[in-house]
PDB file of N, CA and C in Angstrom:
ATOM      1  N   UNK U   1      -9.368  21.924  15.687  1.00 69.00           N
ATOM      2  CA  UNK U   1      -9.885  21.363  14.434  1.00 69.00           C
ATOM      3  C   UNK U   1     -10.494  19.973  14.657  1.00 69.00           C
ATOM      4  N   UNK U   2     -11.400  19.628  13.784  1.00 87.00           N
ATOM      5  CA  UNK U   2     -12.050  18.325  13.887  1.00 87.00           C
ATOM      6  C   UNK U   2     -11.079  17.231  13.456  1.00 87.00           C
ATOM      7  N   UNK U   3     -11.308  15.985  13.893  1.00 89.00           N
ATOM      8  CA  UNK U   3     -10.407  14.886  13.501  1.00 89.00           C
ATOM      9  C   UNK U   3     -10.355  14.697  11.979  1.00 89.00           C
ATOM     10  N   UNK U   4     -11.488  14.895  11.305  1.00 92.00           N
ATOM     11  CA  UNK U   4     -11.498  14.729   9.850  1.00 92.00           C
ATOM     12  C   UNK U   4     -10.646  15.787   9.170  1.00 92.00           C
ATOM     13  N   UNK U   5     -10.767  17.024   9.642  1.00 92.00           N
ATOM     14  CA  UNK U   5      -9.978  18.112   9.058  1.00 92.00           C
ATOM     15  C   UNK U   5      -8.492  17.905   9.334  1.00 92.00           C
ATOM     16  N   UNK U   6      -8.175  17.471  10.551  1.00 93.00           N
ATOM     17  CA  UNK U   6      -6.779  17.207  10.913  1.00 93.00           C
ATOM     18  C   UNK U   6      -6.192  16.094  10.044  1.00 93.00           C
ATOM     19  N   UNK U   7      -6.965  15.052   9.819  1.00 94.00           N
ATOM     20  CA  UNK U   7      -6.515  13.956   8.959  1.00 94.00           C
ATOM     21  C   UNK U   7      -6.296  14.439   7.526  1.00 94.00           C
ATOM     22  N   UNK U   8      -7.203  15.252   7.022  1.00 94.00           N
ATOM     23  CA  UNK U   8      -7.076  15.779   5.653  1.00 94.00           C
ATOM     24  C   UNK U   8      -5.829  16.655   5.530  1.00 94.00           C
ATOM     25  N   UNK U   9      -5.595  17.507   6.520  1.00 93.00           N
ATOM     26  CA  UNK U   9      -4.415  18.370   6.487  1.00 93.00           C
ATOM     27  C   UNK U   9      -3.124  17.546   6.547  1.00 93.00           C
ATOM     28  N   UNK U  10      -3.114  16.505   7.372  1.00 94.00           N
ATOM     29  CA  UNK U  10      -1.930  15.647   7.487  1.00 94.00           C
ATOM     30  C   UNK U  10      -1.650  14.940   6.172  1.00 94.00           C
ATOM     31  N   UNK U  11      -2.701  14.388   5.547  1.00 94.00           N
ATOM     32  CA  UNK U  11      -2.524  13.702   4.265  1.00 94.00           C
ATOM     33  C   UNK U  11      -2.051  14.660   3.186  1.00 94.00           C
ATOM     34  N   UNK U  12      -2.587  15.882   3.175  1.00 90.00           N
ATOM     35  CA  UNK U  12      -2.173  16.880   2.189  1.00 90.00           C
ATOM     36  C   UNK U  12      -0.704  17.239   2.367  1.00 90.00           C
ATOM     37  N   UNK U  13      -0.278  17.439   3.616  1.00 91.00           N
ATOM     38  CA  UNK U  13       1.124  17.774   3.875  1.00 91.00           C
ATOM     39  C   UNK U  13       2.051  16.632   3.468  1.00 91.00           C
ATOM     40  N   UNK U  14       1.664  15.394   3.769  1.00 91.00           N
ATOM     41  CA  UNK U  14       2.492  14.249   3.384  1.00 91.00           C
ATOM     42  C   UNK U  14       2.582  14.116   1.871  1.00 91.00           C
ATOM     43  N   UNK U  15       1.477  14.347   1.170  1.00 85.00           N
ATOM     44  CA  UNK U  15       1.491  14.251  -0.291  1.00 85.00           C
ATOM     45  C   UNK U  15       2.368  15.335  -0.895  1.00 85.00           C
ATOM     46  N   UNK U  16       2.251  16.554  -0.384  1.00 82.00           N
ATOM     47  CA  UNK U  16       3.048  17.653  -0.944  1.00 82.00           C
ATOM     48  C   UNK U  16       4.537  17.438  -0.722  1.00 82.00           C
ATOM     49  N   UNK U  17       4.906  16.795   0.382  1.00 82.00           N
ATOM     50  CA  UNK U  17       6.322  16.562   0.685  1.00 82.00           C
ATOM     51  C   UNK U  17       6.876  15.329  -0.004  1.00 82.00           C
ATOM     52  N   UNK U  18       6.023  14.494  -0.550  1.00 82.00           N
ATOM     53  CA  UNK U  18       6.490  13.240  -1.148  1.00 82.00           C
ATOM     54  C   UNK U  18       7.188  13.489  -2.484  1.00 82.00           C
ATOM     55  N   UNK U  19       8.017  12.529  -2.873  1.00 78.00           N
ATOM     56  CA  UNK U  19       8.717  12.621  -4.146  1.00 78.00           C
ATOM     57  C   UNK U  19       7.800  12.260  -5.295  1.00 78.00           C
ATOM     58  N   UNK U  20       7.791  13.119  -6.301  1.00 80.00           N
ATOM     59  CA  UNK U  20       6.922  12.892  -7.451  1.00 80.00           C
ATOM     60  C   UNK U  20       7.695  13.158  -8.736  1.00 80.00           C
ATOM     61  N   UNK U  21       7.244  12.556  -9.796  1.00 78.00           N
ATOM     62  CA  UNK U  21       7.802  12.827 -11.120  1.00 78.00           C
ATOM     63  C   UNK U  21       6.639  13.226 -12.026  1.00 78.00           C
ATOM     64  N   UNK U  22       6.394  14.517 -12.084  1.00 76.00           N
ATOM     65  CA  UNK U  22       5.262  15.033 -12.842  1.00 76.00           C
ATOM     66  C   UNK U  22       5.735  15.817 -14.066  1.00 76.00           C
ATOM     67  N   UNK U  23       6.848  15.400 -14.666  1.00 73.00           N
ATOM     68  CA  UNK U  23       7.406  16.167 -15.782  1.00 73.00           C
ATOM     69  C   UNK U  23       6.539  16.086 -17.038  1.00 73.00           C
ATOM     70  N   UNK U  24       5.795  15.004 -17.211  1.00 72.00           N
ATOM     71  CA  UNK U  24       4.967  14.880 -18.413  1.00 72.00           C
ATOM     72  C   UNK U  24       3.654  15.639 -18.293  1.00 72.00           C
ATOM     73  N   UNK U  25       3.355  16.173 -17.123  1.00 71.00           N
ATOM     74  CA  UNK U  25       2.131  16.942 -16.949  1.00 71.00           C
ATOM     75  C   UNK U  25       2.255  18.350 -17.512  1.00 71.00           C
ATOM     76  N   UNK U  26       3.480  18.803 -17.800  1.00 64.00           N
ATOM     77  CA  UNK U  26       3.645  20.143 -18.367  1.00 64.00           C
ATOM     78  C   UNK U  26       3.003  20.243 -19.742  1.00 64.00           C
ATOM     79  N   UNK U  27       2.811  19.114 -20.393  1.00 64.00           N
ATOM     80  CA  UNK U  27       2.158  19.098 -21.691  1.00 64.00           C
ATOM     81  C   UNK U  27       0.707  19.574 -21.581  1.00 64.00           C
ATOM     82  N   UNK U  28       0.118  19.345 -20.408  1.00 63.00           N
ATOM     83  CA  UNK U  28      -1.267  19.759 -20.163  1.00 63.00           C
ATOM     84  C   UNK U  28      -1.358  21.159 -19.561  1.00 63.00           C
ATOM     85  N   UNK U  29      -0.254  21.867 -19.474  1.00 63.00           N
ATOM     86  CA  UNK U  29      -0.256  23.214 -18.909  1.00 63.00           C
ATOM     87  C   UNK U  29      -0.102  23.236 -17.404  1.00 63.00           C
ATOM     88  N   UNK U  30       0.319  22.115 -16.817  1.00 65.00           N
ATOM     89  CA  UNK U  30       0.498  22.019 -15.376  1.00 65.00           C
ATOM     90  C   UNK U  30       1.980  21.890 -15.092  1.00 65.00           C
ATOM     91  N   UNK U  31       2.512  22.782 -14.272  1.00 66.00           N
ATOM     92  CA  UNK U  31       3.931  22.669 -13.918  1.00 66.00           C
ATOM     93  C   UNK U  31       4.017  21.941 -12.589  1.00 66.00           C
ATOM     94  N   UNK U  32       4.307  20.666 -12.645  1.00 70.00           N
ATOM     95  CA  UNK U  32       4.308  19.825 -11.454  1.00 70.00           C
ATOM     96  C   UNK U  32       5.675  19.703 -10.826  1.00 70.00           C
ATOM     97  N   UNK U  33       5.762  18.874  -9.827  1.00 71.00           N
ATOM     98  CA  UNK U  33       6.983  18.602  -9.089  1.00 71.00           C
ATOM     99  C   UNK U  33       7.745  17.492  -9.805  1.00 71.00           C
ATOM    100  N   UNK U  34       8.955  17.800 -10.246  1.00 73.00           N
ATOM    101  CA  UNK U  34       9.771  16.809 -10.950  1.00 73.00           C
ATOM    102  C   UNK U  34      11.054  16.510 -10.196  1.00 73.00           C
ATOM    103  N   UNK U  35      11.060  16.727  -8.909  1.00 74.00           N
ATOM    104  CA  UNK U  35      12.286  16.557  -8.120  1.00 74.00           C
ATOM    105  C   UNK U  35      12.714  15.110  -7.969  1.00 74.00           C
ATOM    106  N   UNK U  36      11.812  14.162  -8.058  1.00 80.00           N
ATOM    107  CA  UNK U  36      12.156  12.759  -7.814  1.00 80.00           C
ATOM    108  C   UNK U  36      12.291  11.956  -9.106  1.00 80.00           C
ATOM    109  N   UNK U  37      12.301  12.612 -10.256  1.00 78.00           N
ATOM    110  CA  UNK U  37      12.361  11.874 -11.523  1.00 78.00           C
ATOM    111  C   UNK U  37      13.635  11.044 -11.648  1.00 78.00           C
ATOM    112  N   UNK U  38      14.770  11.601 -11.265  1.00 76.00           N
ATOM    113  CA  UNK U  38      16.021  10.845 -11.389  1.00 76.00           C
ATOM    114  C   UNK U  38      16.050   9.668 -10.421  1.00 76.00           C
ATOM    115  N   UNK U  39      15.476   9.847  -9.236  1.00 77.00           N
ATOM    116  CA  UNK U  39      15.422   8.745  -8.277  1.00 77.00           C
ATOM    117  C   UNK U  39      14.537   7.616  -8.805  1.00 77.00           C
ATOM    118  N   UNK U  40      13.371   7.959  -9.298  1.00 74.00           N
ATOM    119  CA  UNK U  40      12.443   6.952  -9.794  1.00 74.00           C
ATOM    120  C   UNK U  40      13.026   6.253 -11.021  1.00 74.00           C
ATOM    121  N   UNK U  41      13.713   6.998 -11.875  1.00 72.00           N
ATOM    122  CA  UNK U  41      14.334   6.414 -13.065  1.00 72.00           C
ATOM    123  C   UNK U  41      15.457   5.448 -12.681  1.00 72.00           C
ATOM    124  N   UNK U  42      16.099   5.702 -11.538  1.00 72.00           N
ATOM    125  CA  UNK U  42      17.232   4.881 -11.128  1.00 72.00           C
ATOM    126  C   UNK U  42      16.864   3.601 -10.408  1.00 72.00           C
ATOM    127  N   UNK U  43      15.588   3.398 -10.134  1.00 72.00           N
ATOM    128  CA  UNK U  43      15.186   2.179  -9.437  1.00 72.00           C
ATOM    129  C   UNK U  43      15.342   0.990 -10.381  1.00 72.00           C
ATOM    130  N   UNK U  44      16.080   0.008  -9.925  1.00 67.00           N
ATOM    131  CA  UNK U  44      16.325  -1.176 -10.737  1.00 67.00           C
ATOM    132  C   UNK U  44      16.057  -2.414  -9.898  1.00 67.00           C
ATOM    133  N   UNK U  45      15.642  -3.469 -10.536  1.00 67.00           N
ATOM    134  CA  UNK U  45      15.391  -4.738  -9.864  1.00 67.00           C
ATOM    135  C   UNK U  45      16.458  -5.721 -10.325  1.00 67.00           C
ATOM    136  N   UNK U  46      17.174  -6.312  -9.368  1.00 67.00           N
ATOM    137  CA  UNK U  46      18.216  -7.274  -9.696  1.00 67.00           C
ATOM    138  C   UNK U  46      17.694  -8.682  -9.439  1.00 67.00           C
ATOM    139  N   UNK U  47      17.709  -9.510 -10.473  1.00 67.00           N
ATOM    140  CA  UNK U  47      17.255 -10.887 -10.327  1.00 67.00           C
ATOM    141  C   UNK U  47      18.350 -11.734  -9.693  1.00 67.00           C
ATOM    142  N   UNK U  48      17.998 -12.952  -9.311  1.00 70.00           N
ATOM    143  CA  UNK U  48      18.966 -13.834  -8.652  1.00 70.00           C
ATOM    144  C   UNK U  48      20.102 -14.240  -9.590  1.00 70.00           C
ATOM    145  N   UNK U  49      19.865 -14.213 -10.914  1.00 75.00           N
ATOM    146  CA  UNK U  49      20.936 -14.567 -11.853  1.00 75.00           C
ATOM    147  C   UNK U  49      21.806 -13.368 -12.225  1.00 75.00           C
ATOM    148  N   UNK U  50      21.566 -12.215 -11.591  1.00 68.00           N
ATOM    149  CA  UNK U  50      22.415 -11.053 -11.806  1.00 68.00           C
ATOM    150  C   UNK U  50      21.927 -10.081 -12.859  1.00 68.00           C
ATOM    151  N   UNK U  51      20.889 -10.423 -13.609  1.00 69.00           N
ATOM    152  CA  UNK U  51      20.362  -9.511 -14.611  1.00 69.00           C
ATOM    153  C   UNK U  51      19.635  -8.351 -13.946  1.00 69.00           C
ATOM    154  N   UNK U  52      19.798  -7.163 -14.497  1.00 66.00           N
ATOM    155  CA  UNK U  52      19.134  -5.984 -13.962  1.00 66.00           C
ATOM    156  C   UNK U  52      17.919  -5.696 -14.828  1.00 66.00           C
ATOM    157  N   UNK U  53      16.783  -5.594 -14.174  1.00 66.00           N
ATOM    158  CA  UNK U  53      15.528  -5.314 -14.865  1.00 66.00           C
ATOM    159  C   UNK U  53      15.093  -3.912 -14.473  1.00 66.00           C
ATOM    160  N   UNK U  54      14.757  -3.117 -15.451  1.00 62.00           N
ATOM    161  CA  UNK U  54      14.236  -1.789 -15.156  1.00 62.00           C
ATOM    162  C   UNK U  54      12.742  -1.828 -15.380  1.00 62.00           C
ATOM    163  N   UNK U  55      12.015  -1.263 -14.444  1.00 58.00           N
ATOM    164  CA  UNK U  55      10.566  -1.247 -14.586  1.00 58.00           C
ATOM    165  C   UNK U  55       9.942  -2.425 -13.878  1.00 58.00           C
ATOM    166  N   UNK U  56       8.893  -2.925 -14.449  1.00 60.00           N
ATOM    167  CA  UNK U  56       8.104  -3.990 -13.820  1.00 60.00           C
ATOM    168  C   UNK U  56       8.798  -5.341 -13.974  1.00 60.00           C
ATOM    169  N   UNK U  57       8.822  -6.095 -12.892  1.00 59.00           N
ATOM    170  CA  UNK U  57       9.428  -7.425 -12.920  1.00 59.00           C
ATOM    171  C   UNK U  57       8.435  -8.438 -13.469  1.00 59.00           C
ATOM    172  N   UNK U  58       8.958  -9.560 -13.929  1.00 65.00           N
ATOM    173  CA  UNK U  58       8.095 -10.633 -14.418  1.00 65.00           C
ATOM    174  C   UNK U  58       7.379 -11.297 -13.252  1.00 65.00           C
ATOM    175  N   UNK U  59       6.173 -11.765 -13.508  1.00 72.00           N
ATOM    176  CA  UNK U  59       5.421 -12.408 -12.445  1.00 72.00           C
ATOM    177  C   UNK U  59       5.871 -13.857 -12.277  1.00 72.00           C
ATOM    178  N   UNK U  60       5.706 -14.366 -11.093  1.00 80.00           N
ATOM    179  CA  UNK U  60       6.054 -15.737 -10.773  1.00 80.00           C
ATOM    180  C   UNK U  60       4.778 -16.566 -10.893  1.00 80.00           C
ATOM    181  N   UNK U  61       4.772 -17.558 -11.773  1.00 88.00           N
ATOM    182  CA  UNK U  61       3.567 -18.349 -12.028  1.00 88.00           C
ATOM    183  C   UNK U  61       3.163 -19.207 -10.837  1.00 88.00           C
ATOM    184  N   UNK U  62       4.143 -19.724 -10.101  1.00 91.00           N
ATOM    185  CA  UNK U  62       3.823 -20.542  -8.934  1.00 91.00           C
ATOM    186  C   UNK U  62       3.173 -19.671  -7.858  1.00 91.00           C
ATOM    187  N   UNK U  63       3.734 -18.493  -7.630  1.00 89.00           N
ATOM    188  CA  UNK U  63       3.161 -17.586  -6.646  1.00 89.00           C
ATOM    189  C   UNK U  63       1.755 -17.158  -7.062  1.00 89.00           C
ATOM    190  N   UNK U  64       1.563 -16.879  -8.330  1.00 90.00           N
ATOM    191  CA  UNK U  64       0.238 -16.497  -8.821  1.00 90.00           C
ATOM    192  C   UNK U  64      -0.761 -17.624  -8.633  1.00 90.00           C
ATOM    193  N   UNK U  65      -0.328 -18.876  -8.855  1.00 93.00           N
ATOM    194  CA  UNK U  65      -1.223 -20.024  -8.671  1.00 93.00           C
ATOM    195  C   UNK U  65      -1.624 -20.164  -7.199  1.00 93.00           C
ATOM    196  N   UNK U  66      -0.662 -20.013  -6.283  1.00 95.00           N
ATOM    197  CA  UNK U  66      -0.988 -20.116  -4.859  1.00 95.00           C
ATOM    198  C   UNK U  66      -1.889 -18.973  -4.401  1.00 95.00           C
ATOM    199  N   UNK U  67      -1.675 -17.782  -4.920  1.00 95.00           N
ATOM    200  CA  UNK U  67      -2.539 -16.654  -4.573  1.00 95.00           C
ATOM    201  C   UNK U  67      -3.956 -16.923  -5.061  1.00 95.00           C
ATOM    202  N   UNK U  68      -4.089 -17.440  -6.277  1.00 96.00           N
ATOM    203  CA  UNK U  68      -5.418 -17.763  -6.809  1.00 96.00           C
ATOM    204  C   UNK U  68      -6.081 -18.859  -5.983  1.00 96.00           C
ATOM    205  N   UNK U  69      -5.319 -19.888  -5.623  1.00 97.00           N
ATOM    206  CA  UNK U  69      -5.857 -20.976  -4.812  1.00 97.00           C
ATOM    207  C   UNK U  69      -6.300 -20.468  -3.441  1.00 97.00           C
ATOM    208  N   UNK U  70      -5.488 -19.621  -2.833  1.00 97.00           N
ATOM    209  CA  UNK U  70      -5.844 -19.042  -1.547  1.00 97.00           C
ATOM    210  C   UNK U  70      -7.123 -18.215  -1.668  1.00 97.00           C
ATOM    211  N   UNK U  71      -7.242 -17.414  -2.721  1.00 96.00           N
ATOM    212  CA  UNK U  71      -8.443 -16.611  -2.929  1.00 96.00           C
ATOM    213  C   UNK U  71      -9.682 -17.467  -3.094  1.00 96.00           C
ATOM    214  N   UNK U  72      -9.560 -18.538  -3.874  1.00 97.00           N
ATOM    215  CA  UNK U  72     -10.704 -19.434  -4.066  1.00 97.00           C
ATOM    216  C   UNK U  72     -11.095 -20.129  -2.760  1.00 97.00           C
ATOM    217  N   UNK U  73     -10.122 -20.561  -1.988  1.00 97.00           N
ATOM    218  CA  UNK U  73     -10.413 -21.193  -0.696  1.00 97.00           C
ATOM    219  C   UNK U  73     -11.074 -20.192   0.257  1.00 97.00           C
ATOM    220  N   UNK U  74     -10.595 -18.967   0.245  1.00 97.00           N
ATOM    221  CA  UNK U  74     -11.168 -17.936   1.106  1.00 97.00           C
ATOM    222  C   UNK U  74     -12.632 -17.692   0.751  1.00 97.00           C
ATOM    223  N   UNK U  75     -12.927 -17.546  -0.534  1.00 97.00           N
ATOM    224  CA  UNK U  75     -14.301 -17.327  -0.975  1.00 97.00           C
ATOM    225  C   UNK U  75     -15.159 -18.554  -0.677  1.00 97.00           C
ATOM    226  N   UNK U  76     -14.633 -19.747  -0.916  1.00 97.00           N
ATOM    227  CA  UNK U  76     -15.374 -20.973  -0.654  1.00 97.00           C
ATOM    228  C   UNK U  76     -15.709 -21.141   0.814  1.00 97.00           C
ATOM    229  N   UNK U  77     -14.727 -20.945   1.689  1.00 97.00           N
ATOM    230  CA  UNK U  77     -14.983 -21.074   3.123  1.00 97.00           C
ATOM    231  C   UNK U  77     -15.924 -19.983   3.631  1.00 97.00           C
ATOM    232  N   UNK U  78     -15.782 -18.784   3.093  1.00 97.00           N
ATOM    233  CA  UNK U  78     -16.696 -17.706   3.465  1.00 97.00           C
ATOM    234  C   UNK U  78     -18.128 -18.023   3.074  1.00 97.00           C
ATOM    235  N   UNK U  79     -18.285 -18.580   1.894  1.00 96.00           N
ATOM    236  CA  UNK U  79     -19.630 -18.974   1.438  1.00 96.00           C
ATOM    237  C   UNK U  79     -20.198 -20.081   2.312  1.00 96.00           C
ATOM    238  N   UNK U  80     -19.381 -21.039   2.699  1.00 94.00           N
ATOM    239  CA  UNK U  80     -19.840 -22.141   3.548  1.00 94.00           C
ATOM    240  C   UNK U  80     -20.241 -21.632   4.935  1.00 94.00           C
ATOM    241  N   UNK U  81     -19.474 -20.704   5.483  1.00 94.00           N
ATOM    242  CA  UNK U  81     -19.805 -20.123   6.782  1.00 94.00           C
ATOM    243  C   UNK U  81     -21.131 -19.369   6.692  1.00 94.00           C
ATOM    244  N   UNK U  82     -21.337 -18.624   5.617  1.00 93.00           N
ATOM    245  CA  UNK U  82     -22.603 -17.913   5.421  1.00 93.00           C
ATOM    246  C   UNK U  82     -23.762 -18.903   5.314  1.00 93.00           C
ATOM    247  N   UNK U  83     -23.543 -20.002   4.595  1.00 88.00           N
ATOM    248  CA  UNK U  83     -24.568 -21.033   4.453  1.00 88.00           C
ATOM    249  C   UNK U  83     -24.934 -21.614   5.822  1.00 88.00           C
ATOM    250  N   UNK U  84     -23.922 -21.942   6.630  1.00 87.00           N
ATOM    251  CA  UNK U  84     -24.185 -22.497   7.958  1.00 87.00           C
ATOM    252  C   UNK U  84     -24.885 -21.478   8.860  1.00 87.00           C
ATOM    253  N   UNK U  85     -24.502 -20.219   8.764  1.00 88.00           N
ATOM    254  CA  UNK U  85     -25.134 -19.184   9.581  1.00 88.00           C
ATOM    255  C   UNK U  85     -26.601 -19.034   9.216  1.00 88.00           C
ATOM    256  N   UNK U  86     -26.929 -19.000   7.934  1.00 86.00           N
ATOM    257  CA  UNK U  86     -28.329 -18.864   7.539  1.00 86.00           C
ATOM    258  C   UNK U  86     -29.120 -20.109   7.931  1.00 86.00           C
ATOM    259  N   UNK U  87     -28.472 -21.258   7.889  1.00 83.00           N
ATOM    260  CA  UNK U  87     -29.155 -22.493   8.291  1.00 83.00           C
ATOM    261  C   UNK U  87     -29.460 -22.462   9.789  1.00 83.00           C
ATOM    262  N   UNK U  88     -28.538 -21.974  10.600  1.00 83.00           N
ATOM    263  CA  UNK U  88     -28.768 -21.852  12.035  1.00 83.00           C
ATOM    264  C   UNK U  88     -29.814 -20.791  12.346  1.00 83.00           C
ATOM    265  N   UNK U  89     -29.808 -19.691  11.590  1.00 82.00           N
ATOM    266  CA  UNK U  89     -30.784 -18.627  11.825  1.00 82.00           C
ATOM    267  C   UNK U  89     -32.203 -19.088  11.540  1.00 82.00           C
ATOM    268  N   UNK U  90     -32.382 -19.991  10.589  1.00 80.00           N
ATOM    269  CA  UNK U  90     -33.709 -20.483  10.236  1.00 80.00           C
ATOM    270  C   UNK U  90     -34.232 -21.510  11.231  1.00 80.00           C
ATOM    271  N   UNK U  91     -33.343 -22.161  11.914  1.00 75.00           N
ATOM    272  CA  UNK U  91     -33.749 -23.207  12.853  1.00 75.00           C
ATOM    273  C   UNK U  91     -34.286 -22.619  14.150  1.00 75.00           C
ATOM    274  N   UNK U  92     -35.118 -23.393  14.831  1.00 60.00           N
ATOM    275  CA  UNK U  92     -35.638 -22.981  16.133  1.00 60.00           C
ATOM    276  C   UNK U  92     -35.225 -24.013  17.162  1.00 60.00           C
ATOM    277  N   UNK U  93     -35.117 -23.561  18.372  1.00 54.00           N
ATOM    278  CA  UNK U  93     -34.710 -24.423  19.462  1.00 54.00           C
ATOM    279  C   UNK U  93     -35.893 -24.576  20.409  1.00 54.00           C
ATOM    280  N   UNK U  94     -36.348 -25.801  20.603  1.00 59.00           N
ATOM    281  CA  UNK U  94     -37.482 -26.072  21.462  1.00 59.00           C
ATOM    282  C   UNK U  94     -36.977 -26.733  22.740  1.00 59.00           C
ATOM    283  N   UNK U  95     -37.047 -26.017  23.856  1.00 57.00           N
ATOM    284  CA  UNK U  95     -36.545 -26.547  25.121  1.00 57.00           C
ATOM    285  C   UNK U  95     -37.669 -27.067  26.016  1.00 57.00           C
ATOM    286  N   UNK U  96     -38.899 -27.118  25.540  1.00 63.00           N
ATOM    287  CA  UNK U  96     -40.018 -27.556  26.361  1.00 63.00           C
ATOM    288  C   UNK U  96     -40.074 -29.075  26.531  1.00 63.00           C
ATOM    289  N   UNK U  97     -39.363 -29.826  25.767  1.00 55.00           N
ATOM    290  CA  UNK U  97     -39.447 -31.296  25.844  1.00 55.00           C
ATOM    291  C   UNK U  97     -38.732 -31.848  27.008  1.00 55.00           C
TER     292      UNK U  97
END
């Protein structure tokens, strides 16, 4: 088999074997895999103060600020590098002098 076909077959096998909770899809006439529903329902997040949160945890504002700052610096430095590259590409080097 070709590498693409082998990769597709591997991904399909991994997806079929994975745990899923598709119990709400029966409403659409699809009988899905509901074997992992109890596992997924049991996932809990414990905060440092001992409170148990079910579902999505609250975001950390300091972490979000640093991520935003890092993203802006990354875009800014990337833009500056592009600017310098285009400036060098436009220049000519005269070695006859």
